[in-house]
Amino acid sequence: MQLEIKNLQASYGKIKALHGIDFSIDRGEIVCIIGANGAGKSTTLRAISRLLPADSGSVMNFEGKNLLQYQPDKVVSELGISHVPEGRRLFGNLTVMENLKLATFARKDKDSIAKDTEQVFSIFPRLKERISQMAGTLSGGEQQMLAVGRAYMSGRKLMLLDEPSMGLAPLLMLSMFEALKGINREGTTILLVEQNARLALKFASRAYVLENGHMALEGPSEDLLHNPEVKKAYLGG
Amino acid sequence: MDLFLQNIVNALQWGSFYALIALGYSMVYSILMLFNFAHGDIFMVGAYIGFGVATALLGFVAMTGIPLPGWLILILTIIITMFITSFVGIFIERVGYRPLREAPRASAAITGLMIGIILETGNLAILGARRLSFPQLIESTTYQFGGVYVTNKKILIVGVSLTLMFLLHRFIQKSKWGMAMRAMSFDFEAVPLMGISINRIAPLTFAIGSALAAAAGILYGLAYPVLDPYMGILLGWKAFVAAILGGRGSILGAALAGFMLGFIEIFAAWIFPSTLRDVIAYSIILLILTFRPHGFFGKAHSTQLRL
Ligand SMILES: Nc1ncnc2c1ncn2[C@@H]1O[C@H](COP(=O)(O)OP(=O)(O)OP(=O)(O)O)[C@@H](O)[C@H]1O
Ligand SMILES: [Mg+2]
């Protein structure tokens, strides 16, 4: 087990958003969490990358290390967990290249950075054409590519993806998921959070269903795709 | 005409102090969304540290008999003082502001005011009320261009200021640390996701701002040698005005507005009775702000570091 989450609870002020959820991911897997608006999907990812403190009683282990002891920047730089956040959060005042470079700020393996940059450009050739364009002026699809590219540069053991399909045209959505599959084949574990349940279930091998801060269901994606409850609630009947 | 040119020269010098100090306000604001109201006092502390460093260097020269030229002592004083004062900034960030990062902005604002008071009165307690006189490290020479008089000190003050601003610009645009600062001014929260600790960028920003204020302190000491624990208050407030006028968080704006403030003050004093200088100057600035409430380079709701 690469990532093990037990009894994860998180709150915004006095309001609990996660009421003790459990899940785990093996190395090299693609796992997704689906759920409605406000179910707590983003909160889960924010807790893993330590942007949001977990409430006491939560247990989070990554490759045998206690995640709770890591600062958010160390989660990336020391554990190799990257996070493509909701809304992409690119640095719009920096160029495409600067955004990619910034993601390597804390990396010590300077030699492989150039190679990784080339790799990002071969995954997303569109980015290479826009190397010195300000990230803020990229189209929505290009921004999503840059957000993934940036995560690829920053840490590659586990990638947390928050709705990468958001705002993409269907064709682009498919090629984005193809690209993610490629990154996964290279050895990156992927935890994906999606509202687009059908797409997510086709992409991931296993899935969890999050409802109001509780894990409601889990299982192989194939099973969930045919589960009547899931069909009714998330796949439009 | 000569008098006009003379005033331009004086305004450039006077504006240099404002510009250097305003940069520190602006940088910290753009990154942490807070105004460090102790910044004017860091300028004062810098002047005193500069005094100490210069005195020590002069003592060293007297003791060893190594004939260091005055200009070299001055340059060493500036470099060493900037270095030492940067740690004052780092310390203030660590002790004063970091614990209050999640606190209401008003708490952070009064923290700055309190640190300022501590620095002023602490200085008074340690060094006493006697006024120190900043050592004049270089001999004054005056050059005459037509009817305009330019001293070597004025050239030096403006030259050093512009050089520091240029270096800052390069640093922010070209270095990876500068890049991280720009990123942080755009989206504070997303910075850790890049594996970058905010607790490294914030102190760096304070360090640079403080070092620039220290340079201003020394240059000020060259032009106006009498040091006083309260010398940073009025100058600090005026530089703060420049930082706002330039557009909150705009580096270029802060520098330009600093020089503009210098021009407005000097020309107000030239045209009107000099006792009315600040009344006129700041009424003009109030008027400018009425028409440009976000300053020259500021946009509504944007704090990103711009150059
Ligand atoms: N910053 C915040 N402050 C207060 N409450 C928040 C905050 N962010 C999220 N919440 C609340 O926490 C709950 C879970 O939110 P979260 O963003 O994790 O949902 P989500 O599953 O990602 O939804 P969506 O699909 O709309 O992105 C929601 O009820 C939301 O209102
Ligand atoms: Mg969400």
XYZ file of C-alpha atoms and ligand atoms in Angstrom:
576
model
C 0.000 0.000 0.000
C 1.480 3.310 -1.051
C -1.067 5.640 0.487
C -3.144 4.628 3.451
C -5.848 6.899 4.828
C -7.768 6.004 7.948
C -10.428 7.943 9.778
C -9.537 11.154 7.939
C -11.460 14.088 9.330
C -11.151 17.678 8.262
C -13.057 20.837 9.065
C -13.523 24.386 7.946
C -13.879 26.251 11.198
C -16.530 24.424 13.170
C -18.043 22.702 10.153
C -16.793 19.190 9.511
C -16.313 18.454 5.827
C -14.868 14.945 6.199
C -16.279 12.640 8.848
C -13.599 9.992 9.080
C -13.028 8.441 5.693
C -10.860 5.412 4.876
C -9.208 4.492 1.635
C -5.938 3.281 0.259
C -3.998 3.199 -2.961
C -1.339 0.819 -4.212
C 1.702 1.911 -6.106
C 1.016 2.395 -9.793
C -2.752 2.342 -9.460
C -5.267 4.776 -10.888
C -7.968 5.377 -8.325
C -10.801 7.855 -8.444
C -13.115 9.431 -5.943
C -16.455 10.504 -7.329
C -19.095 12.524 -5.594
C -21.520 15.388 -5.941
C -20.773 19.065 -5.384
C -19.700 19.668 -1.844
C -19.171 15.989 -1.054
C -15.641 16.696 0.159
C -13.557 15.570 -2.810
C -11.324 18.631 -2.952
C -11.116 18.671 0.810
C -9.725 15.132 0.730
C -6.977 16.110 -1.696
C -6.203 19.262 0.263
C -5.832 17.189 3.413
C -3.418 14.795 1.706
C -1.236 17.601 0.393
C -1.470 19.180 3.848
C -2.902 22.466 2.628
C -5.661 21.844 5.121
C -4.871 20.445 8.564
C -6.466 17.104 9.367
C -8.406 16.866 12.605
C -6.957 14.781 15.397
C -7.582 11.078 15.092
C -6.801 11.113 11.382
C -4.210 8.689 10.086
C -2.364 9.254 6.819
C 0.630 7.211 5.761
C 2.552 7.476 2.539
C 5.186 4.839 1.809
C 5.430 4.131 5.503
C 5.871 7.777 6.472
C 3.426 9.711 8.588
C 2.065 12.399 6.279
C 0.848 14.425 9.238
C 4.423 15.290 10.095
C 5.073 16.999 6.780
C 4.643 20.636 5.848
C 2.816 21.200 2.537
C 5.990 22.083 0.632
C 7.750 18.968 1.948
C 4.892 16.752 0.850
C 5.892 17.765 -2.657
C 9.637 18.090 -2.380
C 10.392 15.181 -0.057
C 7.575 12.722 -0.617
C 7.007 13.371 -4.316
C 3.267 13.936 -4.058
C 2.068 16.514 -6.565
C -1.329 18.148 -6.602
C -3.194 19.672 -9.524
C -5.621 21.770 -7.512
C -9.178 22.716 -8.278
C -9.181 25.723 -10.585
C -5.591 24.928 -11.669
C -4.066 27.786 -9.688
C -1.405 28.578 -12.260
C 0.783 31.592 -11.721
C -0.803 33.774 -14.358
C 1.912 36.421 -14.112
C 4.638 33.925 -15.017
C 5.335 32.443 -18.415
C 4.662 28.812 -19.293
C 8.347 28.044 -18.925
C 8.609 29.876 -15.613
C 5.655 27.931 -14.251
C 7.413 24.699 -15.148
C 10.723 25.887 -13.730
C 9.151 27.007 -10.507
C 7.823 23.513 -9.959
C 11.425 22.265 -9.800
C 12.452 24.876 -7.215
C 13.276 22.357 -4.508
C 14.452 19.493 -6.683
C 17.949 18.279 -6.080
C 18.333 16.156 -9.199
C 19.126 19.130 -11.417
C 20.399 16.908 -14.222
C 17.074 15.315 -14.992
C 15.098 18.565 -15.033
C 15.901 19.295 -18.678
C 14.857 15.780 -19.625
C 11.582 16.111 -17.721
C 10.863 19.435 -19.362
C 11.302 17.802 -22.751
C 8.999 15.020 -21.624
C 6.286 17.525 -20.661
C 6.582 19.104 -24.089
C 6.308 15.746 -25.784
C 3.176 14.957 -23.789
C 1.711 18.409 -24.458
C 3.263 19.819 -27.642
C 0.907 22.797 -27.414
C 2.808 24.030 -24.378
C 6.085 24.076 -26.247
C 4.636 26.473 -28.807
C 3.642 28.804 -25.981
C 6.787 28.653 -23.905
C 7.079 32.377 -23.272
C 3.402 33.190 -23.128
C 1.995 34.339 -19.793
C 0.128 31.457 -18.178
C -2.793 33.765 -17.468
C -3.430 34.240 -21.175
C -3.557 30.528 -22.065
C -6.840 28.948 -23.090
C -8.609 26.806 -20.529
C -7.360 23.602 -22.112
C -3.803 24.825 -22.314
C -3.966 25.907 -18.703
C -5.018 22.420 -17.709
C -2.096 20.977 -19.666
C 0.276 23.340 -17.905
C -1.210 22.469 -14.529
C -0.567 18.780 -15.181
C 2.857 19.508 -16.659
C 3.761 21.512 -13.605
C 2.693 18.691 -11.297
C 4.754 16.282 -13.403
C 7.807 18.475 -12.815
C 7.293 18.858 -9.079
C 6.748 15.328 -7.835
C 5.952 12.086 -9.471
C 5.326 9.320 -7.013
C 1.691 10.203 -6.550
C -0.302 12.738 -8.503
C -3.492 14.170 -7.024
C -5.809 15.505 -9.712
C -8.788 17.680 -8.897
C -11.257 17.622 -11.800
C -8.826 17.685 -14.703
C -11.758 17.439 -17.123
C -13.223 20.735 -15.954
C -13.864 23.110 -18.802
C -12.375 20.899 -21.497
C -14.126 20.103 -24.763
C -14.870 16.367 -25.113
C -12.047 15.723 -27.544
C -9.497 17.516 -25.406
C -10.826 15.718 -22.363
C -10.034 12.368 -23.951
C -6.553 13.384 -24.951
C -5.951 14.742 -21.455
C -6.875 11.373 -19.992
C -4.683 9.641 -22.560
C -1.807 11.820 -21.400
C -2.515 10.950 -17.794
C -2.549 7.257 -18.673
C 0.884 7.730 -20.200
C 2.198 9.407 -17.080
C 0.751 6.559 -15.042
C 2.460 3.973 -17.241
C 5.778 5.612 -16.418
C 5.137 4.753 -12.790
C 3.155 7.609 -11.261
C 0.265 6.593 -9.043
C -2.830 8.669 -9.735
C -5.606 9.720 -7.400
C -8.300 11.459 -9.369
C -11.274 13.369 -8.114
C -14.115 13.944 -10.555
C -17.685 15.040 -10.900
C -17.721 13.537 -14.367
C -18.268 10.071 -12.937
C -18.593 8.166 -16.198
C -15.274 9.446 -17.469
C -13.545 8.846 -14.145
C -14.840 5.309 -13.807
C -13.670 4.431 -17.300
C -10.241 5.821 -16.542
C -9.606 4.430 -13.077
C -9.312 0.822 -12.071
C -10.832 1.316 -8.639
C -13.180 3.924 -7.294
C -14.670 5.360 -4.143
C -17.933 7.233 -3.826
C -17.924 10.130 -1.398
C -21.200 11.454 -0.035
C -21.401 14.338 2.415
C -18.010 13.624 3.887
C -18.548 9.859 4.218
C -17.301 7.073 1.976
C -20.505 5.505 0.698
C -19.211 2.872 -1.711
C -16.034 1.426 -3.047
C -14.977 -1.172 -5.531
C -13.544 -1.860 -8.982
C -14.681 0.821 -11.424
C -16.275 -1.786 -13.621
C -18.588 -2.846 -10.787
C -19.507 0.709 -9.871
C -20.292 1.498 -13.487
C -22.987 -1.158 -13.324
C -24.105 -0.515 -9.770
C -27.753 0.630 -9.896
C -27.291 3.200 -7.099
C -24.277 4.744 -8.766
C -26.040 4.695 -12.101
C -28.998 6.518 -10.653
C -27.088 9.093 -8.656
C -24.035 9.793 -10.789
C -24.437 8.420 -14.265
C -27.801 9.908 -15.151
C -29.832 6.693 -14.697
C 16.438 77.899 -15.542
C 19.520 77.096 -13.513
C 17.414 77.072 -10.398
C 14.989 74.725 -12.085
C 17.765 72.296 -12.979
C 19.219 72.667 -9.517
C 15.891 71.630 -8.062
C 15.737 68.610 -10.327
C 19.094 67.470 -9.023
C 17.945 67.970 -5.450
C 14.666 66.197 -6.115
C 16.494 63.187 -7.547
C 18.494 62.868 -4.372
C 15.516 63.397 -2.113
C 13.390 60.992 -4.130
C 16.081 58.299 -3.899
C 15.465 57.922 -0.179
C 11.723 57.615 -0.638
C 12.082 55.205 -3.529
C 14.477 52.872 -1.706
C 12.276 52.757 1.364
C 9.027 52.454 -0.596
C 10.354 49.330 -2.326
C 10.431 47.473 0.975
C 6.838 48.375 1.780
C 5.715 47.296 -1.643
C 7.564 43.995 -1.765
C 6.317 42.843 1.606
C 2.807 43.923 0.757
C 2.732 42.132 -2.549
C 3.828 38.901 -0.955
C 2.153 38.836 2.426
C -0.654 41.359 1.932
C 0.467 43.359 4.898
C 2.163 46.675 5.359
C 5.171 46.444 7.576
C 4.740 49.614 9.565
C 8.080 49.078 11.266
C 9.782 49.637 7.934
C 10.569 53.328 8.516
C 12.284 52.323 11.722
C 14.306 49.701 9.914
C 15.614 52.592 7.839
C 16.624 54.280 11.114
C 18.204 51.098 12.468
C 20.071 50.743 9.192
C 21.469 54.245 9.545
C 22.686 53.442 13.059
C 24.172 50.113 12.038
C 25.840 51.956 9.182
C 27.217 54.407 11.707
C 28.609 51.523 13.753
C 30.114 49.791 10.745
C 31.687 52.975 9.383
C 33.106 53.862 12.783
C 34.523 50.372 13.179
C 36.095 50.482 9.728
C 37.608 53.911 10.427
C 38.915 52.568 13.731
C 40.397 49.604 11.913
C 42.144 51.911 9.470
C 43.481 54.083 12.294
C 44.695 51.068 14.242
C 46.350 49.101 11.475
C 47.450 52.029 9.391
C 46.215 50.323 6.250
C 45.289 53.278 4.079
C 41.824 52.369 2.843
C 40.424 55.154 0.701
C 37.180 56.784 1.849
C 35.135 55.559 -1.092
C 36.156 51.982 -0.378
C 35.173 52.334 3.262
C 31.848 53.725 2.107
C 31.193 50.839 -0.241
C 32.181 48.325 2.426
C 29.938 50.127 4.903
C 26.989 49.934 2.540
C 27.494 46.240 1.797
C 28.127 45.162 5.388
C 25.279 47.268 6.728
C 22.817 45.948 4.171
C 23.844 42.450 5.125
C 23.451 43.007 8.872
C 20.188 44.929 8.551
C 18.674 42.179 6.429
C 18.800 40.018 9.528
C 16.857 42.661 11.418
C 14.148 42.204 8.802
C 14.336 38.424 9.016
C 14.059 38.627 12.795
C 11.045 40.937 12.639
C 9.287 38.630 10.201
C 9.987 35.586 12.323
C 9.086 37.056 15.693
C 6.557 39.718 14.794
C 4.660 38.666 11.725
C 4.857 34.923 11.247
C 2.934 34.045 14.409
C 0.190 36.398 13.204
C -0.048 35.190 9.624
C -3.552 33.832 10.126
C -4.569 36.690 12.415
C -6.748 39.620 11.327
C -4.837 42.153 9.246
C -5.344 44.844 11.877
C -3.345 42.786 14.376
C -0.490 42.502 11.927
C -0.653 46.248 11.331
C -0.373 47.141 15.003
C 2.417 44.584 15.351
C 4.395 46.717 12.942
C 3.622 49.869 14.894
C 4.684 48.237 18.139
C 7.899 46.872 16.688
C 8.575 50.391 15.435
C 8.106 51.860 18.892
C 10.333 49.174 20.372
C 13.066 49.940 17.869
C 12.884 53.686 18.512
C 12.757 53.570 22.274
C 15.158 50.646 22.427
C 17.651 52.680 20.489
C 17.092 55.607 22.846
C 17.607 53.375 25.864
C 20.801 51.842 24.534
C 22.491 54.810 22.930
C 20.947 57.610 24.970
C 19.509 60.842 23.720
C 22.707 62.295 22.307
C 22.612 62.663 18.610
C 25.242 60.841 16.656
C 26.900 62.349 13.674
C 27.373 60.082 10.692
C 31.058 59.959 9.696
C 31.684 61.740 6.427
C 33.599 59.044 4.643
C 34.257 60.928 1.461
C 35.312 64.470 0.981
C 32.712 66.686 -0.532
C 33.478 68.098 -3.939
C 31.167 70.322 -5.852
C 31.000 70.357 -9.617
C 29.547 73.291 -11.402
C 27.613 72.901 -14.641
C 26.628 76.391 -15.723
C 24.773 77.670 -12.716
C 23.929 74.222 -11.409
C 25.884 72.777 -8.520
C 26.180 69.042 -8.179
C 28.112 67.497 -5.322
C 29.853 64.168 -5.626
C 27.624 62.949 -2.804
C 24.471 63.691 -4.736
C 25.808 61.772 -7.711
C 26.756 58.923 -5.423
C 23.396 58.831 -3.668
C 21.399 58.784 -6.871
C 23.847 56.385 -8.531
C 23.836 53.868 -5.704
C 20.051 54.032 -5.458
C 19.522 53.433 -9.149
C 22.077 50.621 -9.141
C 20.313 48.889 -6.256
C 16.965 49.244 -7.989
C 18.401 47.784 -11.158
C 19.876 44.850 -9.233
C 16.549 44.269 -7.511
C 14.828 44.264 -10.876
C 17.278 41.695 -12.243
C 16.918 39.560 -9.167
C 13.141 39.510 -9.318
C 13.049 38.855 -13.050
C 15.907 36.401 -13.456
C 16.573 34.420 -10.304
C 14.551 31.463 -9.169
C 14.014 33.170 -5.833
C 12.680 36.230 -7.597
C 10.430 33.981 -9.628
C 9.090 32.433 -6.433
C 8.421 35.912 -5.066
C 6.472 36.837 -8.174
C 4.530 33.592 -7.949
C 3.747 34.202 -4.309
C 2.429 37.662 -5.060
C 0.031 36.109 -7.556
C -1.217 33.161 -5.540
C 0.059 32.775 -2.020
C -1.635 29.432 -1.393
C -0.431 27.664 -4.494
C 3.241 28.250 -3.722
C 3.671 25.290 -1.331
C 2.263 23.028 -4.048
C 5.437 23.760 -5.974
C 7.503 22.414 -3.118
C 8.410 25.929 -2.003
C 8.123 26.921 1.621
C 6.461 30.254 2.268
C 8.667 30.440 5.330
C 11.663 30.836 3.077
C 10.240 33.383 0.670
C 8.719 35.648 3.326
C 11.985 36.165 5.271
C 13.841 36.709 2.022
C 11.432 39.472 1.119
C 11.856 41.136 4.482
C 15.615 40.753 4.180
C 15.771 42.481 0.807
C 13.405 45.265 1.836
C 15.394 45.878 5.001
C 18.706 45.862 3.167
C 17.399 48.510 0.778
C 16.149 50.596 3.692
C 19.588 50.267 5.297
C 21.237 51.517 2.122
C 18.839 54.457 2.201
C 19.834 55.038 5.830
C 23.524 55.306 4.990
C 22.953 57.494 1.967
C 20.733 59.695 4.067
C 23.478 59.869 6.690
C 25.871 61.111 4.035
C 23.540 63.914 3.052
C 22.148 64.714 6.512
C 24.674 63.454 9.033
C 22.711 63.850 12.256
C 21.162 60.586 13.397
C 18.106 60.496 15.603
C 16.025 57.512 16.813
C 12.898 59.080 15.374
C 14.364 59.901 11.975
C 12.532 56.984 10.370
C 9.017 57.975 11.296
C 8.175 60.834 8.966
C 10.375 59.525 6.183
C 8.826 56.087 6.625
C 5.295 57.437 6.400
C 6.123 59.403 3.311
C 7.723 56.386 1.681
C 4.583 54.469 2.587
C 2.614 57.130 0.737
C 4.884 56.501 -2.247
C 4.264 52.753 -2.038
C 0.505 53.303 -2.151
C 0.750 55.959 -4.812
C 2.815 53.628 -6.972
C 0.106 51.006 -6.755
C 0.112 48.512 -3.938
C 2.580 45.779 -4.688
C 4.062 47.419 -7.737
C 7.831 47.598 -7.520
C 8.294 49.912 -10.468
C 5.412 52.025 -9.212
C 6.954 52.353 -5.762
C 10.273 53.487 -7.183
C 8.704 55.991 -9.562
C 6.320 57.322 -6.947
C 9.251 57.692 -4.541
C 11.022 59.935 -7.007
C 7.805 61.758 -7.757
C 7.299 62.502 -4.099
C 10.801 63.934 -4.021
C 9.994 66.175 -6.976
C 6.692 67.382 -5.578
C 8.221 68.247 -2.228
C 11.259 70.011 -3.620
C 9.264 71.981 -6.142
C 6.600 72.869 -3.600
C 9.336 74.283 -1.419
C 10.769 76.183 -4.353
C 7.528 77.769 -5.503
C 5.829 78.307 -2.154
C 7.196 79.345 1.225
C 9.157 76.356 2.468
C 7.145 76.119 5.669
C 4.206 75.165 3.460
C 6.159 72.460 1.680
C 4.404 69.398 3.059
C 0.997 71.049 3.222
C 1.155 71.756 -0.502
C 2.943 68.560 -1.488
C 0.595 66.205 0.303
C -2.491 68.095 -0.793
C -1.353 67.494 -4.353
C -0.829 63.819 -3.638
C -4.228 63.574 -2.006
C -5.678 65.013 -5.180
C -3.773 62.538 -7.352
C -5.042 59.671 -5.249
C -8.607 60.906 -5.647
C -8.280 60.475 -9.381
C -6.189 57.312 -9.275
C -7.355 55.481 -6.154
C -5.324 52.397 -7.033
C -2.155 54.370 -7.625
C -0.239 54.485 -10.856
C 0.366 50.816 -11.456
C -2.173 49.286 -9.138
C -5.238 47.377 -10.217
C -8.236 46.717 -8.086
C -7.889 43.515 -6.062
C -4.508 42.664 -7.401
C -1.322 42.498 -5.458
C 0.968 40.714 -7.830
C 4.543 41.779 -7.984
C 4.886 43.764 -11.150
C 7.854 45.319 -12.818
N -12.792 27.321 2.421
C -13.925 26.767 2.905
N -14.541 27.303 3.966
C -15.674 26.757 4.461
N -16.239 25.674 3.966
C -15.675 25.079 2.902
C -14.494 25.601 2.319
N -14.143 24.822 1.282
C -15.084 23.843 1.230
N -15.992 23.999 2.202
C -17.156 23.122 2.454
O -16.703 21.817 2.635
C -17.540 20.885 1.969
C -16.716 20.055 1.004
O -16.172 20.897 -0.005
P -15.245 20.400 -1.173
O -14.688 21.574 -1.848
O -14.312 19.386 -0.646
O -16.315 19.696 -2.121
P -16.093 18.984 -3.518
O -16.515 17.591 -3.348
O -14.728 19.205 -4.001
O -17.149 19.756 -4.411
P -17.061 20.251 -5.944
O -17.378 19.077 -6.787
O -18.113 21.289 -6.037
O -15.701 20.773 -6.175
C -18.617 21.716 1.297
O -19.757 21.680 2.106
C -18.062 23.097 1.240
O -19.072 24.066 1.357
Mg -13.941 20.298 -5.515
